[in-house]
Short mmCIF file of C-alpha atoms in Angstrom, two decimals:
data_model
loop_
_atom_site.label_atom_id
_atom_site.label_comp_id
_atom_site.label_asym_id
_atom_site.label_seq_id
_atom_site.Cartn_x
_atom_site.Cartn_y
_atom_site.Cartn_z
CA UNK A 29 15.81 -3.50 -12.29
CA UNK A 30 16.07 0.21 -11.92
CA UNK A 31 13.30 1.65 -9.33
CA UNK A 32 14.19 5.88 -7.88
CA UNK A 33 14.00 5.61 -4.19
CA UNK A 34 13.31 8.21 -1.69
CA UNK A 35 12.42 7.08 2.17
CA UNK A 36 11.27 8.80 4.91
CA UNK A 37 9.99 8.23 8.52
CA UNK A 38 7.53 10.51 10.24
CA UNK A 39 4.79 10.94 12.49
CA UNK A 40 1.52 10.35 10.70
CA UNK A 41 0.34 13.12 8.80
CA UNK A 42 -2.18 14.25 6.16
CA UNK A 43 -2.21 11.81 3.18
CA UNK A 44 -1.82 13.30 -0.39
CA UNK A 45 -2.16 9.40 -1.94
CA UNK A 46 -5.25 7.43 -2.70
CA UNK A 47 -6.06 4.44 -0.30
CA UNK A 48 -4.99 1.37 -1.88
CA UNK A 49 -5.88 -2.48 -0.92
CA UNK A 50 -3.23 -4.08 0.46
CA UNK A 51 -3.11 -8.32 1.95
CA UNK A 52 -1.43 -8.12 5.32
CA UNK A 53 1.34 -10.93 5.29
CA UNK A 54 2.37 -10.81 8.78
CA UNK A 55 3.69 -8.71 11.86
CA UNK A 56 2.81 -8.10 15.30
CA UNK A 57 2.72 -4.52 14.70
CA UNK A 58 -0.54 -3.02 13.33
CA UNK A 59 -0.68 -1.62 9.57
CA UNK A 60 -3.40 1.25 9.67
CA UNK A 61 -3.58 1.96 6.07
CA UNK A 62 -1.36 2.26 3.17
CA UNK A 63 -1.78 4.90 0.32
CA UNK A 64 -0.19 4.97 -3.15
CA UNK A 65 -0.27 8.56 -5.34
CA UNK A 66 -1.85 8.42 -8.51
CA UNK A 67 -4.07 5.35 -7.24
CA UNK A 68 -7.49 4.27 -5.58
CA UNK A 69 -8.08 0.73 -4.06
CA UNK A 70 -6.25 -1.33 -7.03
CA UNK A 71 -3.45 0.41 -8.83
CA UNK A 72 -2.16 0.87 -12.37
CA UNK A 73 0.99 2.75 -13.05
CA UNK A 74 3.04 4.14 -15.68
CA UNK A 75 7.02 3.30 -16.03
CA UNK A 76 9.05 6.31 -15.90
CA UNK A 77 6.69 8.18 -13.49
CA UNK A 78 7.10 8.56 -9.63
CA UNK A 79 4.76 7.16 -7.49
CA UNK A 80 4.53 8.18 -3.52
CA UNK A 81 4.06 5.21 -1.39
CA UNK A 82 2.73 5.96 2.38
CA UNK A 83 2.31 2.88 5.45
CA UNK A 84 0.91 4.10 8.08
CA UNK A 85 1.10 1.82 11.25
CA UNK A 86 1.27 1.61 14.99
CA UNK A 87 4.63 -1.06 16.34
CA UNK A 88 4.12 -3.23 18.81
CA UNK A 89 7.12 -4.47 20.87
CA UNK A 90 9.78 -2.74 18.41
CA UNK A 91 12.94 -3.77 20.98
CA UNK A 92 16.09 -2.11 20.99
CA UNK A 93 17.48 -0.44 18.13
CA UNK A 94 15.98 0.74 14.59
CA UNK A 95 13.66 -0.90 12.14
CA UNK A 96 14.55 -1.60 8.77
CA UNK A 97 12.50 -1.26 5.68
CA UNK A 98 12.17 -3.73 2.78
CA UNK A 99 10.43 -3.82 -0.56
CA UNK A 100 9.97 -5.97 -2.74
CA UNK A 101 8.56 -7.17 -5.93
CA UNK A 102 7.52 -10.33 -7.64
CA UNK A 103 7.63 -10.55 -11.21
CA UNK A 104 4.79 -13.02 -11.57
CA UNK A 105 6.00 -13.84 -15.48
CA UNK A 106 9.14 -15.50 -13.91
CA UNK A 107 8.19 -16.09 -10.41
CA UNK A 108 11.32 -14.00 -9.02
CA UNK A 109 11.39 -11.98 -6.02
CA UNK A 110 13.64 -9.11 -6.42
CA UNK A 111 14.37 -6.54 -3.32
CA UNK A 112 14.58 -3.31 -4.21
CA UNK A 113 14.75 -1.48 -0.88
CA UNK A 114 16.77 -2.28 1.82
CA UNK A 115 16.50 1.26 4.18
CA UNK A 116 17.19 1.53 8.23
CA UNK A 117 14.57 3.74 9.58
CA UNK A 118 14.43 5.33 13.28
CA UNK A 119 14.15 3.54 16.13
CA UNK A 120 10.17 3.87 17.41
CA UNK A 121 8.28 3.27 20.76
CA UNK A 122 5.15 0.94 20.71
CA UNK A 123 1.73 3.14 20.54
CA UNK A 124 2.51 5.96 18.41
CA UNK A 125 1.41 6.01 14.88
CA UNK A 126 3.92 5.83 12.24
CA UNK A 127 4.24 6.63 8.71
CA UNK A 128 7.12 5.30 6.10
CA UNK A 129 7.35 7.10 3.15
CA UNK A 130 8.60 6.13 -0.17
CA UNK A 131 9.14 6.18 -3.79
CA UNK A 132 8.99 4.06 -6.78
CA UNK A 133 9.70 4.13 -10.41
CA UNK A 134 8.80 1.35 -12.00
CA UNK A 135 10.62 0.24 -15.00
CA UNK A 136 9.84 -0.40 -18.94
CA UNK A 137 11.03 -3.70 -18.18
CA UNK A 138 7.69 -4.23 -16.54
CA UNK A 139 5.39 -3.00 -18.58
CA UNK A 140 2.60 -4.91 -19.51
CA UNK A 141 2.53 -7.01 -16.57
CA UNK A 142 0.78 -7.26 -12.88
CA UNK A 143 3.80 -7.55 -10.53
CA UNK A 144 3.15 -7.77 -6.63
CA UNK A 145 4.62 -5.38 -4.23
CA UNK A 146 5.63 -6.55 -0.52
CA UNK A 147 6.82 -4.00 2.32
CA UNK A 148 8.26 -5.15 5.19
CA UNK A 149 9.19 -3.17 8.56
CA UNK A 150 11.83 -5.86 10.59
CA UNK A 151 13.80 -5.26 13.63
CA UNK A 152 17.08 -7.06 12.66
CA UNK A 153 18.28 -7.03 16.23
CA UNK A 154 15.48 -9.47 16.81
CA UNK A 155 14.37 -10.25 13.82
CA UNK A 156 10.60 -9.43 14.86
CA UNK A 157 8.38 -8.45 11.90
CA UNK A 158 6.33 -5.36 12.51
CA UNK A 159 4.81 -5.14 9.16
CA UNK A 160 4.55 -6.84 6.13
CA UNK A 161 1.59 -5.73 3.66
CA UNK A 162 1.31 -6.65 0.08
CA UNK A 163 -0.64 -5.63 -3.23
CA UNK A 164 -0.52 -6.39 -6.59
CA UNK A 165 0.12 -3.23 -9.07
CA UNK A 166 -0.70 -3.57 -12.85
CA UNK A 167 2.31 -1.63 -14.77
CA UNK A 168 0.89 -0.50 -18.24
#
C-alpha cells in the first residue's frame, strides 16, 4: 500500500487539525489529544489527498535513548495489519508535552472501506510503550 509520509517531533504547538476520537490501546505515557486535518471527532477521507496527523502527549519514564514511531492500519475487509510507518523520533524527558506530526495519503485501494488506524510511540531500548491510540477512519 502506498501512504506519503512526512514526520516531525516538536514541542506542542497551536493545532491547525480538527480533534478527532481516538481508543487509547496502551502506554504509560499520557496521550493529551490527537488531531487529524480535514476532520472533527470521526473522520472520512479522500484517497489521493494529504491529511496532517498531530499526537500530542506527555512521556512518562521514556529511558535512555529515542522513541520510535509506528503506524499502522487494519484493513478490516481482510483482517490484515499492515505498518506503514516505522520513524525514530528524538529522545524526550518525562513532563514536557510533546507533539508527533505526520502525514498520510491514503490509497484508492481503500476506498470504500472503514480501515482502523493505530499509532504507537515505543522505546526499543526497553521496549516500554509510551503511546498507543487508535481510531477508525472511513476512506470514501
Amino acid at each position: 500500500m502506498r501512504f506519503g509520509i512526512l514526520i516531525a517531533l516538536s514541542c506542542v504547538a497551536v493545532a491547525s487539525a480538527g480533534v478527532v476520537n481516538v481508543t487509547r490501546c496502551g502506554g504509560v505515557g499520557t496521550p493529551l489529544q490527537t488531531r487529524v486535518s480535514g476532520c472533527e471527532g470521526y473522520c472520512q477521507v479522500r484517497p489521493g489527498q494529504v491529511y496532517e496527523f498531530q499526537q500530542d502527549f506527555m512521556p512518562n519514564n521514556p529511558g535512555s535513548g529515542s522513541l520510535t514511531l509506528f503506524v499502522d492500519i487494519l484493513l478490516n475487509s481482510t483482517g490484515t495489519w499492515v505498518q506503514i510507518i516505522s520513524a525514530d523520533l528524538i529522545t524526550v524527558a518525562p513532563g514536557p508535552a510533546y507533539t508527533v506530526k505526520y502525514s498520510l495519503i491514503p490509497n484508492d485501494v481503500v476506498s470504500g472501506q472503514t480501515v482502523q488506524i493505530r499509532a504507537e510511540i515505543v522505546n526499543l531500548n526497553t521496549g516500554g510503550v509510551q503511546i498507543c491510540v487508535s481510531c477508525d477512519i472511513d476512506v470514501l
